[in-house]
mmCIF file of C-alpha atoms in Angstrom:
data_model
loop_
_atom_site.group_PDB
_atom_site.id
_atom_site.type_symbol
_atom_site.label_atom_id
_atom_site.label_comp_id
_atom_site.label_asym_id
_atom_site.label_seq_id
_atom_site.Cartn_x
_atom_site.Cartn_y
_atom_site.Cartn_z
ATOM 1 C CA UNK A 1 14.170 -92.575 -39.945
ATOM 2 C CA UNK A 2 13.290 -92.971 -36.652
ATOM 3 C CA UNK A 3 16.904 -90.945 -35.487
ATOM 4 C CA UNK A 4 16.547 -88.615 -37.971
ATOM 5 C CA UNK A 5 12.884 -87.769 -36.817
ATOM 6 C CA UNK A 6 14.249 -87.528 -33.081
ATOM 7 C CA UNK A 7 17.296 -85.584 -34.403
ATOM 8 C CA UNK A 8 15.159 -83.169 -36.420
ATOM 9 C CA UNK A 9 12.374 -82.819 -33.257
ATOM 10 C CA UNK A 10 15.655 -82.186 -30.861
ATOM 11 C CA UNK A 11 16.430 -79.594 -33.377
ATOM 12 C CA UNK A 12 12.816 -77.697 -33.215
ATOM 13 C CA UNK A 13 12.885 -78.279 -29.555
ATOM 14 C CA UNK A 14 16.431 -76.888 -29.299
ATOM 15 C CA UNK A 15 14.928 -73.871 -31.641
ATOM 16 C CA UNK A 16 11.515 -73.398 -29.393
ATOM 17 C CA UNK A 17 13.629 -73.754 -26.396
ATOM 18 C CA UNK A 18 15.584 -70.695 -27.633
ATOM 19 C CA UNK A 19 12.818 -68.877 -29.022
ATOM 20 C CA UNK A 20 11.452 -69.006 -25.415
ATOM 21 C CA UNK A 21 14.825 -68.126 -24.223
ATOM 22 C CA UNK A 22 14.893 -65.026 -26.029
ATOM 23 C CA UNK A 23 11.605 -64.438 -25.579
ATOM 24 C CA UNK A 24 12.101 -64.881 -21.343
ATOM 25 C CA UNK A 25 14.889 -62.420 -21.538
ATOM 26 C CA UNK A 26 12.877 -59.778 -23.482
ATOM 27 C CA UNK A 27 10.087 -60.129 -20.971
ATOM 28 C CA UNK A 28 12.705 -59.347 -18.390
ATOM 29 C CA UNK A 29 13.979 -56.328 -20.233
ATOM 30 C CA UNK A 30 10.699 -55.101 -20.830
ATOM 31 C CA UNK A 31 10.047 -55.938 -16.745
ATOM 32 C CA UNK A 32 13.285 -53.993 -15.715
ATOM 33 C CA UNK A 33 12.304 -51.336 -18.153
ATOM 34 C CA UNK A 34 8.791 -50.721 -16.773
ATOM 35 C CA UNK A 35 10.592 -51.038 -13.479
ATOM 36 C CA UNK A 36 12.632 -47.955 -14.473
ATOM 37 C CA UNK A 37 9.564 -46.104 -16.072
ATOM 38 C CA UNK A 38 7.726 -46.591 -12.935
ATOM 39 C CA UNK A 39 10.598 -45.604 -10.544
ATOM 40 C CA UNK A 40 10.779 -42.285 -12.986
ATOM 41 C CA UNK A 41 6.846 -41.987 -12.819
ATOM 42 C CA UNK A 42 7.258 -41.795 -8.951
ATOM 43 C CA UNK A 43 10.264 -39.314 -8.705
ATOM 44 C CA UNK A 44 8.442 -36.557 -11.245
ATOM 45 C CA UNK A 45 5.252 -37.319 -9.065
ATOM 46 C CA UNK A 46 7.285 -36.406 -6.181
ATOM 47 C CA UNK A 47 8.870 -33.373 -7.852
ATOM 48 C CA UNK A 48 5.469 -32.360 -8.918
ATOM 49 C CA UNK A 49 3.831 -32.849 -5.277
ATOM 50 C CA UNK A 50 7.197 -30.630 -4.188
ATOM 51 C CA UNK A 51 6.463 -27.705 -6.724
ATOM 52 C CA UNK A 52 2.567 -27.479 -5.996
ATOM 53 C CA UNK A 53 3.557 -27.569 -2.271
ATOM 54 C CA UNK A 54 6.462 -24.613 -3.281
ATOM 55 C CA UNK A 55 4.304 -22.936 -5.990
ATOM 56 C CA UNK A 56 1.181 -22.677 -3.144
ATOM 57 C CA UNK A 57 3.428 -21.222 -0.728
ATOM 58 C CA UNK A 58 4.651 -18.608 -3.100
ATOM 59 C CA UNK A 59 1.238 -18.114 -3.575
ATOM 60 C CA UNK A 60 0.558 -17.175 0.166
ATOM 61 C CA UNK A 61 3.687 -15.004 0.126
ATOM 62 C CA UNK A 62 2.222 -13.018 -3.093
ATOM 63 C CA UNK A 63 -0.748 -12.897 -1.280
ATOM 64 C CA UNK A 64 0.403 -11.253 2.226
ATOM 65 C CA UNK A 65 3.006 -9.014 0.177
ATOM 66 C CA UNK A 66 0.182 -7.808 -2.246
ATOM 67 C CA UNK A 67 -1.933 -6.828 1.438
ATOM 68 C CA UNK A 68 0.882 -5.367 2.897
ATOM 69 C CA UNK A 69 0.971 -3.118 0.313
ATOM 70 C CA UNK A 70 -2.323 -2.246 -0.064
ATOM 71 C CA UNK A 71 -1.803 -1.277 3.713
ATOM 72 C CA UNK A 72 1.278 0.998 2.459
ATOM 73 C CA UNK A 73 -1.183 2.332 0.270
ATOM 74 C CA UNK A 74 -3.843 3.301 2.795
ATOM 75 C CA UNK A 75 -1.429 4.208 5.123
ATOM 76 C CA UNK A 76 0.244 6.911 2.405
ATOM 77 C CA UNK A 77 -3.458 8.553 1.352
ATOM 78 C CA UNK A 78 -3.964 8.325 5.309
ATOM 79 C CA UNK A 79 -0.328 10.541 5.460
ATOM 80 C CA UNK A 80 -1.154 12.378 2.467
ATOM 81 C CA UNK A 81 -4.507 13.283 3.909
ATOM 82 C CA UNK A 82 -3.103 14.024 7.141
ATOM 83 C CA UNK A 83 -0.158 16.632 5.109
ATOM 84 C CA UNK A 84 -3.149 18.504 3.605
ATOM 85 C CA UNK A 85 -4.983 18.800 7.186
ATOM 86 C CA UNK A 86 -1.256 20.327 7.990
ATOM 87 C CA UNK A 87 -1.266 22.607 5.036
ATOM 88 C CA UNK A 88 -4.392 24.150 5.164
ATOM 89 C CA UNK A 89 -4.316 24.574 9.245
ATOM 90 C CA UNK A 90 -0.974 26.285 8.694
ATOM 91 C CA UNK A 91 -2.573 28.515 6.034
ATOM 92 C CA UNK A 92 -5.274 29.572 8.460
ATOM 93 C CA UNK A 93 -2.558 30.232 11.835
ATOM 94 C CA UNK A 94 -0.671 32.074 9.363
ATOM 95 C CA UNK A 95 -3.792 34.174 8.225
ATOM 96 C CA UNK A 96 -4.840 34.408 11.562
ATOM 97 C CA UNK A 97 -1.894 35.504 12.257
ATOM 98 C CA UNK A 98 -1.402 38.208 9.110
ATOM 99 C CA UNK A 99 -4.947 39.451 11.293
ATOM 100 C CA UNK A 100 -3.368 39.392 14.219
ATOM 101 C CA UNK A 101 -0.720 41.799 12.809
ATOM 102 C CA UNK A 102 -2.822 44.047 11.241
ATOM 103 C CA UNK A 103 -5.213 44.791 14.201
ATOM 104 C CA UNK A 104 -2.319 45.410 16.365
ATOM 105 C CA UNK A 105 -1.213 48.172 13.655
ATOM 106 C CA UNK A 106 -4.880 49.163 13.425
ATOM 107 C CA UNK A 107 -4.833 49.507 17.355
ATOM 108 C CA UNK A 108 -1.535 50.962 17.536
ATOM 109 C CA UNK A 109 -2.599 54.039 15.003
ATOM 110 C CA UNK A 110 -5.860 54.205 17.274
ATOM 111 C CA UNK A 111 -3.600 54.588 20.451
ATOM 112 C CA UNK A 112 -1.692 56.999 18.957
ATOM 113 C CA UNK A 113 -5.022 58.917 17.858
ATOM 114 C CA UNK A 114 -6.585 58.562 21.180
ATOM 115 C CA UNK A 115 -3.203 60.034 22.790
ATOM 116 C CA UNK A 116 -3.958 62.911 20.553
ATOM 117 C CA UNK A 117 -7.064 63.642 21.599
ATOM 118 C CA UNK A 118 -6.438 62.977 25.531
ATOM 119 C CA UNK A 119 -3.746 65.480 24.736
ATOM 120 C CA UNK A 120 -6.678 68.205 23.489
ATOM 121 C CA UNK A 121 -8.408 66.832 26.161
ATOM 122 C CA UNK A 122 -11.516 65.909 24.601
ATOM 123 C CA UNK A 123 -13.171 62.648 25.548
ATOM 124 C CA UNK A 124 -12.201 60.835 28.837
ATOM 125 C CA UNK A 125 -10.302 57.099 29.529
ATOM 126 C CA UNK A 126 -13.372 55.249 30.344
ATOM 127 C CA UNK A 127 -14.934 56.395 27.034
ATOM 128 C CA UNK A 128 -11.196 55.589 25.158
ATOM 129 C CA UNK A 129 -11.212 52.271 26.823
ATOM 130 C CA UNK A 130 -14.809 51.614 25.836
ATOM 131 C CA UNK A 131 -14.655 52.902 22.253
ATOM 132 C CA UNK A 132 -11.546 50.770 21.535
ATOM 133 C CA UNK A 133 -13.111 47.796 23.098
ATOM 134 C CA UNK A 134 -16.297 47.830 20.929
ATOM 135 C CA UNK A 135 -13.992 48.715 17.457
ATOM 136 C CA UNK A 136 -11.659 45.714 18.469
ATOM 137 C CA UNK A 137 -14.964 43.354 18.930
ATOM 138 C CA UNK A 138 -15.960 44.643 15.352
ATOM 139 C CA UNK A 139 -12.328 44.050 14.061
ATOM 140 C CA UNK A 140 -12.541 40.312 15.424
ATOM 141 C CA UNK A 141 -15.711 39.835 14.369
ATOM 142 C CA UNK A 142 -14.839 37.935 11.167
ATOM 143 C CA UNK A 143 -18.797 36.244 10.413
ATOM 144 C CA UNK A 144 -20.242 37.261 6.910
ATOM 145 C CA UNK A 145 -21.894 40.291 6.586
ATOM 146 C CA UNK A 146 -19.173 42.098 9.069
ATOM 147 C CA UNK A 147 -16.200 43.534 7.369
ATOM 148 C CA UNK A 148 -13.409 42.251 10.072
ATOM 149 C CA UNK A 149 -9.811 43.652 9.867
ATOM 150 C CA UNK A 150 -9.880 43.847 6.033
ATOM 151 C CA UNK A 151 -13.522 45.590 5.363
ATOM 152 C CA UNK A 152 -12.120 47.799 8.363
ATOM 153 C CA UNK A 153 -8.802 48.829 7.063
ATOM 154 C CA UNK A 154 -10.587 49.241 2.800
ATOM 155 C CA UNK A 155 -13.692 51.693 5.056
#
């Protein structure tokens, strides 16, 4: 009885010793596993450090591209400002101008008028000289109220 009773115990320590066995070697799957999971935890926390880091600096970029063009924008309603100054300063040299033209004509006629009358030999240079002087100071005289080259040619 006494063998058997050994024999059997052997037997259940032979078991537990197995059962302990197994039981070591799960642990130490379960250890290399949570190795693994932690190893993995620490590369994506890298990767996700790198693409915060990456993501911020496309960030910045977005940000000094979206000023720079806001300064393209300023800088074309600055040109387009600057076209319109152009425009309307060309419109006004070329009416100036279209003046110009027509109170050389205007004079030109009153020349040929005044050689007319020299010719008849009614008034005298000084009084030519000083009559076209004042009419050519009312021609340029463009304030409102005076009639200028246009009132002058319509009168």
């Amino acid at each position: 009885i006494a063998v058997a009773e050994r024999d059997a115990y052997k037997q259940r320590s032979d078991a537990t010793t197995d059962i302990v066995q197994k039981a070591l070697e799960q642990l130490e799957a379960s250890k290399a596993q949570s190795l693994k999971q932690a190893n993995r935890i620490e590369f994506l926390t890298v990767q996700l450090d790198t693409q915060k880091a990456t993501s911020k600096k496309y960030r910045t970029d977005l940000e000094g591209t979206l000023g720079r063009q806001k300064e393209l924008m300023e800088l074309a309603l600055q040109m387009d400002d600057l076209r319109k100054k152009d425009t309307i300063k060309r419109v006004q040299a070329e009416k100036q101008s279209m003046q110009l033209a027509n109170l050389c004509r205007y004079l030109h006629k009153r020349l040929e008028t005044v050689e007319v009358k020299v010719e008849k030999g009614t008034p005298t240079i000084s009084s030519i000289v000083t009559t076209i002087a004042a009419e050519t100071d009312a021609l340029m005289d463009t304030r409102p109220g005076n009639m200028g080259v246009e009132g002058e040619r319509e009168r």
